[in-house]
Amino acid sequence: MASGRPIHATSLSNHLIPVTNLSPDGFAPFGQVIQNPATHNDLPGLEHVTANQGTATKWLDVTDMTSHYEMSRSQRQARVAVNMFVCQPRKLEERSDGRRIFNVEILERHPFTPQTFVPLGVSKSDEKTCYLIVVAPTLPSRSWDESSERQPPYPTPPSPKRMRSLKELLLGTRPNPFTNNYAPSTTPPPTKTSSALKPKGPGPPDLANLKAFIARGDQAVTYGPGTWHAPMVVLGEKPIEFVVVQHANSVASEDCQEFEIKSDDVVAVDVSSGIMAAESAKAKL
């Protein structure tokens, strides 16, 4: 979570968000879904090789973890951070019509890094424990609340590229003896980068177009850099342990920003239909 004073949302009418099952196509504007391609038909284009003396299938580059901290104002170098979050189940609002509602009170983003959540110990067939993902598009920067005391760290242009020395140019033509760069990279040649894998810019979240997804225990998720999202929401009867991987440079406003939704607005997720859909999807696996 970010430190400092949160940014307040502008006025918004009451908004009830429907829930859908998490899928790579549906989540594509916001990041990437990581799941076993052998048991799903919605991860086209992934390459794979045989590994571990023929006992394993290795799927290559299942998610993108590129750091974009060269765009940050401080220009402070980031490191890879691997943390664990033990997330307790959230309490839901029970409405008179039988709907179970999760009220969204705050969103956050990590402007310069993807963030991957990998759940531990939850079976895909567990119908009593799952997790909820809430994300929002980013509005143009002109929509930013200029009265806020906390301004975003954008935009800072990348530093000019340094000219490579003759030694570096020569070493670049053959395997470097001080590294393990003797085998071809498993990373495929770069193609057109998805907008979800690029930083989103300084704007606030588009609260009118929030999306919500139910994820099973066999699905991990990567939020694209700068994607507005709710803190992790576990649903069901038991906590979920997540291994979380991201970059961080220890500058609070560059590592994480929060956006507080005003108390007189109601932005809520209708969890009931999503849980029913998730249980139906599990039954088909």
PDB file of N, CA and C in Angstrom, residues 32-101:
ATOM      1  N   GLN A  32      -2.344  -9.983 -17.733  1.00  0.00           N
ATOM      2  CA  GLN A  32      -2.243 -11.335 -18.261  1.00  0.00           C
ATOM      3  C   GLN A  32      -2.712 -12.363 -17.235  1.00  0.00           C
ATOM      4  N   VAL A  33      -3.303 -13.442 -17.730  1.00  0.00           N
ATOM      5  CA  VAL A  33      -3.696 -14.576 -16.905  1.00  0.00           C
ATOM      6  C   VAL A  33      -2.681 -15.696 -17.123  1.00  0.00           C
ATOM      7  N   ILE A  34      -2.240 -16.319 -16.032  1.00  0.00           N
ATOM      8  CA  ILE A  34      -1.297 -17.428 -16.115  1.00  0.00           C
ATOM      9  C   ILE A  34      -2.033 -18.697 -15.693  1.00  0.00           C
ATOM     10  N   GLN A  35      -2.105 -19.653 -16.613  1.00  0.00           N
ATOM     11  CA  GLN A  35      -2.758 -20.915 -16.316  1.00  0.00           C
ATOM     12  C   GLN A  35      -2.183 -21.981 -17.251  1.00  0.00           C
ATOM     13  N   ASN A  36      -2.398 -23.228 -16.932  1.00  0.00           N
ATOM     14  CA  ASN A  36      -1.809 -24.321 -17.700  1.00  0.00           C
ATOM     15  C   ASN A  36      -2.421 -24.386 -19.103  1.00  0.00           C
ATOM     16  N   PRO A  37      -1.637 -24.097 -20.144  1.00  0.00           N
ATOM     17  CA  PRO A  37      -2.202 -24.127 -21.501  1.00  0.00           C
ATOM     18  C   PRO A  37      -2.694 -25.502 -21.912  1.00  0.00           C
ATOM     19  N   ALA A  38      -2.173 -26.548 -21.287  1.00  0.00           N
ATOM     20  CA  ALA A  38      -2.592 -27.900 -21.665  1.00  0.00           C
ATOM     21  C   ALA A  38      -4.028 -28.190 -21.253  1.00  0.00           C
ATOM     22  N   THR A  39      -4.542 -27.444 -20.301  1.00  0.00           N
ATOM     23  CA  THR A  39      -5.908 -27.677 -19.839  1.00  0.00           C
ATOM     24  C   THR A  39      -6.846 -26.528 -20.189  1.00  0.00           C
ATOM     25  N   HIS A  40      -6.338 -25.556 -20.964  1.00  0.00           N
ATOM     26  CA  HIS A  40      -7.158 -24.424 -21.392  1.00  0.00           C
ATOM     27  C   HIS A  40      -6.903 -24.173 -22.877  1.00  0.00           C
ATOM     28  N   ASN A  41      -7.891 -23.722 -23.548  1.00  0.00           N
ATOM     29  CA  ASN A  41      -7.768 -23.485 -24.982  1.00  0.00           C
ATOM     30  C   ASN A  41      -7.714 -22.004 -25.333  1.00  0.00           C
ATOM     31  N   ASP A  42      -7.403 -21.167 -24.341  1.00  0.00           N
ATOM     32  CA  ASP A  42      -7.456 -19.734 -24.602  1.00  0.00           C
ATOM     33  C   ASP A  42      -6.115 -19.046 -24.383  1.00  0.00           C
ATOM     34  N   LEU A  43      -4.995 -19.767 -24.578  1.00  0.00           N
ATOM     35  CA  LEU A  43      -3.676 -19.159 -24.481  1.00  0.00           C
ATOM     36  C   LEU A  43      -2.908 -19.405 -25.783  1.00  0.00           C
ATOM     37  N   PRO A  44      -3.337 -18.828 -26.883  1.00  0.00           N
ATOM     38  CA  PRO A  44      -2.671 -19.082 -28.163  1.00  0.00           C
ATOM     39  C   PRO A  44      -1.290 -18.464 -28.210  1.00  0.00           C
ATOM     40  N   GLY A  45      -0.394 -19.088 -28.987  1.00  0.00           N
ATOM     41  CA  GLY A  45       0.886 -18.464 -29.270  1.00  0.00           C
ATOM     42  C   GLY A  45       2.013 -18.797 -28.313  1.00  0.00           C
ATOM     43  N   LEU A  46       1.746 -19.479 -27.197  1.00  0.00           N
ATOM     44  CA  LEU A  46       2.822 -19.809 -26.272  1.00  0.00           C
ATOM     45  C   LEU A  46       3.646 -20.976 -26.812  1.00  0.00           C
ATOM     46  N   GLU A  47       4.972 -20.820 -26.747  1.00  0.00           N
ATOM     47  CA  GLU A  47       5.858 -21.896 -27.163  1.00  0.00           C
ATOM     48  C   GLU A  47       6.147 -22.803 -25.970  1.00  0.00           C
ATOM     49  N   HIS A  48       6.515 -24.051 -26.262  1.00  0.00           N
ATOM     50  CA  HIS A  48       6.868 -24.959 -25.181  1.00  0.00           C
ATOM     51  C   HIS A  48       7.944 -25.928 -25.649  1.00  0.00           C
ATOM     52  N   VAL A  49       8.706 -26.421 -24.654  1.00  0.00           N
ATOM     53  CA  VAL A  49       9.753 -27.400 -24.913  1.00  0.00           C
ATOM     54  C   VAL A  49       9.650 -28.477 -23.841  1.00  0.00           C
ATOM     55  N   THR A  50      10.287 -29.606 -24.108  1.00  0.00           N
ATOM     56  CA  THR A  50      10.369 -30.671 -23.113  1.00  0.00           C
ATOM     57  C   THR A  50      11.569 -30.417 -22.208  1.00  0.00           C
ATOM     58  N   ALA A  51      11.401 -30.632 -20.909  1.00  0.00           N
ATOM     59  CA  ALA A  51      12.463 -30.346 -19.939  1.00  0.00           C
ATOM     60  C   ALA A  51      12.524 -31.463 -18.902  1.00  0.00           C
ATOM     61  N   ASN A  52      13.501 -31.356 -17.997  1.00  0.00           N
ATOM     62  CA  ASN A  52      13.658 -32.288 -16.872  1.00  0.00           C
ATOM     63  C   ASN A  52      13.707 -33.747 -17.332  1.00  0.00           C
ATOM     64  N   GLN A  53      14.613 -34.006 -18.279  1.00  0.00           N
ATOM     65  CA  GLN A  53      14.793 -35.365 -18.804  1.00  0.00           C
ATOM     66  C   GLN A  53      13.492 -35.966 -19.338  1.00  0.00           C
ATOM     67  N   GLY A  54      12.712 -35.123 -19.977  1.00  0.00           N
ATOM     68  CA  GLY A  54      11.492 -35.602 -20.602  1.00  0.00           C
ATOM     69  C   GLY A  54      10.305 -35.751 -19.682  1.00  0.00           C
ATOM     70  N   THR A  55      10.428 -35.287 -18.431  1.00  0.00           N
ATOM     71  CA  THR A  55       9.333 -35.461 -17.477  1.00  0.00           C
ATOM     72  C   THR A  55       8.499 -34.197 -17.299  1.00  0.00           C
ATOM     73  N   ALA A  56       8.821 -33.144 -18.021  1.00  0.00           N
ATOM     74  CA  ALA A  56       8.091 -31.885 -17.829  1.00  0.00           C
ATOM     75  C   ALA A  56       7.912 -31.177 -19.169  1.00  0.00           C
ATOM     76  N   THR A  57       6.860 -30.384 -19.227  1.00  0.00           N
ATOM     77  CA  THR A  57       6.651 -29.465 -20.344  1.00  0.00           C
ATOM     78  C   THR A  57       6.911 -28.058 -19.834  1.00  0.00           C
ATOM     79  N   LYS A  58       7.804 -27.355 -20.493  1.00  0.00           N
ATOM     80  CA  LYS A  58       8.151 -25.989 -20.097  1.00  0.00           C
ATOM     81  C   LYS A  58       7.491 -25.011 -21.061  1.00  0.00           C
ATOM     82  N   TRP A  59       6.551 -24.228 -20.550  1.00  0.00           N
ATOM     83  CA  TRP A  59       5.899 -23.191 -21.344  1.00  0.00           C
ATOM     84  C   TRP A  59       6.706 -21.911 -21.189  1.00  0.00           C
ATOM     85  N   LEU A  60       7.048 -21.294 -22.302  1.00  0.00           N
ATOM     86  CA  LEU A  60       7.993 -20.183 -22.302  1.00  0.00           C
ATOM     87  C   LEU A  60       7.283 -18.839 -22.173  1.00  0.00           C
ATOM     88  N   ASP A  61       7.839 -18.003 -21.287  1.00  0.00           N
ATOM     89  CA  ASP A  61       7.425 -16.601 -21.179  1.00  0.00           C
ATOM     90  C   ASP A  61       5.921 -16.451 -20.998  1.00  0.00           C
ATOM     91  N   VAL A  62       5.420 -17.035 -19.909  1.00  0.00           N
ATOM     92  CA  VAL A  62       3.978 -17.044 -19.678  1.00  0.00           C
ATOM     93  C   VAL A  62       3.450 -15.686 -19.214  1.00  0.00           C
ATOM     94  N   THR A  63       4.349 -14.804 -18.799  1.00  0.00           N
ATOM     95  CA  THR A  63       3.900 -13.460 -18.440  1.00  0.00           C
ATOM     96  C   THR A  63       5.060 -12.496 -18.602  1.00  0.00           C
ATOM     97  N   ASP A  64       4.759 -11.220 -18.762  1.00  0.00           N
ATOM     98  CA  ASP A  64       5.776 -10.192 -18.974  1.00  0.00           C
ATOM     99  C   ASP A  64       6.046  -9.457 -17.664  1.00  0.00           C
ATOM    100  N   MET A  65       7.329  -9.385 -17.258  1.00  0.00           N
ATOM    101  CA  MET A  65       7.694  -8.718 -16.004  1.00  0.00           C
ATOM    102  C   MET A  65       8.708  -7.608 -16.253  1.00  0.00           C
ATOM    103  N   THR A  66       8.528  -6.845 -17.324  1.00  0.00           N
ATOM    104  CA  THR A  66       9.448  -5.766 -17.660  1.00  0.00           C
ATOM    105  C   THR A  66       9.286  -4.598 -16.694  1.00  0.00           C
ATOM    106  N   SER A  67      10.408  -4.097 -16.197  1.00  0.00           N
ATOM    107  CA  SER A  67      10.398  -2.903 -15.356  1.00  0.00           C
ATOM    108  C   SER A  67      10.403  -1.651 -16.218  1.00  0.00           C
ATOM    109  N   HIS A  68       9.646  -0.636 -15.789  1.00  0.00           N
ATOM    110  CA  HIS A  68       9.595   0.640 -16.500  1.00  0.00           C
ATOM    111  C   HIS A  68      10.036   1.791 -15.595  1.00  0.00           C
ATOM    112  N   TYR A  69      10.867   1.499 -14.604  1.00  0.00           N
ATOM    113  CA  TYR A  69      11.279   2.527 -13.648  1.00  0.00           C
ATOM    114  C   TYR A  69      12.203   3.571 -14.265  1.00  0.00           C
ATOM    115  N   GLU A  70      12.683   3.342 -15.490  1.00  0.00           N
ATOM    116  CA  GLU A  70      13.456   4.387 -16.152  1.00  0.00           C
ATOM    117  C   GLU A  70      12.585   5.595 -16.452  1.00  0.00           C
ATOM    118  N   MET A  71      11.250   5.443 -16.383  1.00  0.00           N
ATOM    119  CA  MET A  71      10.326   6.551 -16.604  1.00  0.00           C
ATOM    120  C   MET A  71      10.030   7.324 -15.321  1.00  0.00           C
ATOM    121  N   SER A  72      10.488   6.826 -14.193  1.00  0.00           N
ATOM    122  CA  SER A  72      10.138   7.456 -12.915  1.00  0.00           C
ATOM    123  C   SER A  72      10.892   8.773 -12.725  1.00  0.00           C
ATOM    124  N   ARG A  73      10.332   9.613 -11.885  1.00  0.00           N
ATOM    125  CA  ARG A  73      10.929  10.926 -11.645  1.00  0.00           C
ATOM    126  C   ARG A  73      12.267  10.802 -10.927  1.00  0.00           C
ATOM    127  N   SER A  74      12.363   9.868  -9.988  1.00  0.00           N
ATOM    128  CA  SER A  74      13.593   9.752  -9.204  1.00  0.00           C
ATOM    129  C   SER A  74      14.720   9.097  -9.989  1.00  0.00           C
ATOM    130  N   GLN A  75      14.374   8.318 -11.014  1.00  0.00           N
ATOM    131  CA  GLN A  75      15.353   7.530 -11.769  1.00  0.00           C
ATOM    132  C   GLN A  75      16.092   6.526 -10.886  1.00  0.00           C
ATOM    133  N   ARG A  76      15.513   6.220  -9.733  1.00  0.00           N
ATOM    134  CA  ARG A  76      16.142   5.261  -8.825  1.00  0.00           C
ATOM    135  C   ARG A  76      15.934   3.844  -9.350  1.00  0.00           C
ATOM    136  N   GLN A  77      17.003   3.074  -9.350  1.00  0.00           N
ATOM    137  CA  GLN A  77      16.938   1.726  -9.901  1.00  0.00           C
ATOM    138  C   GLN A  77      16.034   0.837  -9.057  1.00  0.00           C
ATOM    139  N   ALA A  78      15.261  -0.011  -9.727  1.00  0.00           N
ATOM    140  CA  ALA A  78      14.349  -0.930  -9.032  1.00  0.00           C
ATOM    141  C   ALA A  78      14.977  -2.310  -8.922  1.00  0.00           C
ATOM    142  N   ARG A  79      14.499  -3.065  -7.953  1.00  0.00           N
ATOM    143  CA  ARG A  79      14.924  -4.448  -7.774  1.00  0.00           C
ATOM    144  C   ARG A  79      13.698  -5.339  -7.900  1.00  0.00           C
ATOM    145  N   VAL A  80      13.928  -6.627  -8.103  1.00  0.00           N
ATOM    146  CA  VAL A  80      12.828  -7.578  -8.103  1.00  0.00           C
ATOM    147  C   VAL A  80      12.436  -7.862  -6.658  1.00  0.00           C
ATOM    148  N   ALA A  81      11.179  -7.708  -6.337  1.00  0.00           N
ATOM    149  CA  ALA A  81      10.665  -7.960  -4.987  1.00  0.00           C
ATOM    150  C   ALA A  81       9.723  -9.160  -5.035  1.00  0.00           C
ATOM    151  N   VAL A  82       9.974 -10.149  -4.184  1.00  0.00           N
ATOM    152  CA  VAL A  82       9.113 -11.332  -4.073  1.00  0.00           C
ATOM    153  C   VAL A  82       8.568 -11.369  -2.648  1.00  0.00           C
ATOM    154  N   ASN A  83       7.289 -11.159  -2.491  1.00  0.00           N
ATOM    155  CA  ASN A  83       6.651 -11.104  -1.178  1.00  0.00           C
ATOM    156  C   ASN A  83       5.553 -12.156  -1.083  1.00  0.00           C
ATOM    157  N   MET A  84       5.067 -12.369   0.126  1.00  0.00           N
ATOM    158  CA  MET A  84       3.910 -13.237   0.325  1.00  0.00           C
ATOM    159  C   MET A  84       2.811 -12.448   1.022  1.00  0.00           C
ATOM    160  N   PHE A  85       1.614 -12.543   0.474  1.00  0.00           N
ATOM    161  CA  PHE A  85       0.427 -11.955   1.075  1.00  0.00           C
ATOM    162  C   PHE A  85      -0.481 -13.094   1.537  1.00  0.00           C
ATOM    163  N   VAL A  86      -0.829 -13.107   2.803  1.00  0.00           N
ATOM    164  CA  VAL A  86      -1.815 -14.058   3.313  1.00  0.00           C
ATOM    165  C   VAL A  86      -3.117 -13.285   3.467  1.00  0.00           C
ATOM    166  N   CYS A  87      -4.044 -13.516   2.546  1.00  0.00           N
ATOM    167  CA  CYS A  87      -5.250 -12.695   2.439  1.00  0.00           C
ATOM    168  C   CYS A  87      -6.452 -13.407   3.051  1.00  0.00           C
ATOM    169  N   GLN A  88      -7.066 -12.766   4.020  1.00  0.00           N
ATOM    170  CA  GLN A  88      -8.240 -13.328   4.686  1.00  0.00           C
ATOM    171  C   GLN A  88      -9.486 -13.126   3.828  1.00  0.00           C
ATOM    172  N   PRO A  89     -10.484 -13.999   3.950  1.00  0.00           N
ATOM    173  CA  PRO A  89     -11.740 -13.807   3.209  1.00  0.00           C
ATOM    174  C   PRO A  89     -12.404 -12.484   3.590  1.00  0.00           C
ATOM    175  N   ARG A  90     -12.989 -11.826   2.619  1.00  0.00           N
ATOM    176  CA  ARG A  90     -13.672 -10.552   2.856  1.00  0.00           C
ATOM    177  C   ARG A  90     -15.133 -10.789   3.241  1.00  0.00           C
ATOM    178  N   LYS A  91     -15.660  -9.892   4.063  1.00  0.00           N
ATOM    179  CA  LYS A  91     -17.073  -9.934   4.406  1.00  0.00           C
ATOM    180  C   LYS A  91     -17.864  -9.250   3.295  1.00  0.00           C
ATOM    181  N   LEU A  92     -18.955  -9.857   2.910  1.00  0.00           N
ATOM    182  CA  LEU A  92     -19.804  -9.319   1.858  1.00  0.00           C
ATOM    183  C   LEU A  92     -21.092  -8.763   2.439  1.00  0.00           C
ATOM    184  N   GLU A  93     -21.632  -7.779   1.766  1.00  0.00           N
ATOM    185  CA  GLU A  93     -22.928  -7.223   2.165  1.00  0.00           C
ATOM    186  C   GLU A  93     -24.043  -8.120   1.635  1.00  0.00           C
ATOM    187  N   GLU A  94     -24.935  -8.552   2.520  1.00  0.00           N
ATOM    188  CA  GLU A  94     -26.080  -9.387   2.131  1.00  0.00           C
ATOM    189  C   GLU A  94     -27.291  -8.482   1.922  1.00  0.00           C
ATOM    190  N   ARG A  95     -27.774  -8.387   0.692  1.00  0.00           N
ATOM    191  CA  ARG A  95     -28.901  -7.512   0.394  1.00  0.00           C
ATOM    192  C   ARG A  95     -30.215  -8.280   0.476  1.00  0.00           C
ATOM    193  N   SER A  96     -31.289  -7.535   0.592  1.00  0.00           N
ATOM    194  CA  SER A  96     -32.613  -8.147   0.780  1.00  0.00           C
ATOM    195  C   SER A  96     -33.047  -8.980  -0.425  1.00  0.00           C
ATOM    196  N   ASP A  97     -32.502  -8.672  -1.592  1.00  0.00           N
ATOM    197  CA  ASP A  97     -32.871  -9.430  -2.789  1.00  0.00           C
ATOM    198  C   ASP A  97     -32.014 -10.679  -2.964  1.00  0.00           C
ATOM    199  N   GLY A  98     -31.157 -10.979  -1.963  1.00  0.00           N
ATOM    200  CA  GLY A  98     -30.323 -12.176  -2.016  1.00  0.00           C
ATOM    201  C   GLY A  98     -28.956 -11.950  -2.627  1.00  0.00           C
ATOM    202  N   ARG A  99     -28.716 -10.773  -3.156  1.00  0.00           N
ATOM    203  CA  ARG A  99     -27.410 -10.502  -3.743  1.00  0.00           C
ATOM    204  C   ARG A  99     -26.341 -10.360  -2.667  1.00  0.00           C
ATOM    205  N   ARG A 100     -25.155 -10.824  -2.993  1.00  0.00           N
ATOM    206  CA  ARG A 100     -23.991 -10.662  -2.110  1.00  0.00           C
ATOM    207  C   ARG A 100     -23.065  -9.661  -2.767  1.00  0.00           C
ATOM    208  N   ILE A 101     -22.761  -8.585  -2.052  1.00  0.00           N
ATOM    209  CA  ILE A 101     -22.111  -7.413  -2.636  1.00  0.00           C
ATOM    210  C   ILE A 101     -20.778  -7.148  -1.962  1.00  0.00           C
TER     211      ILE A 101
END
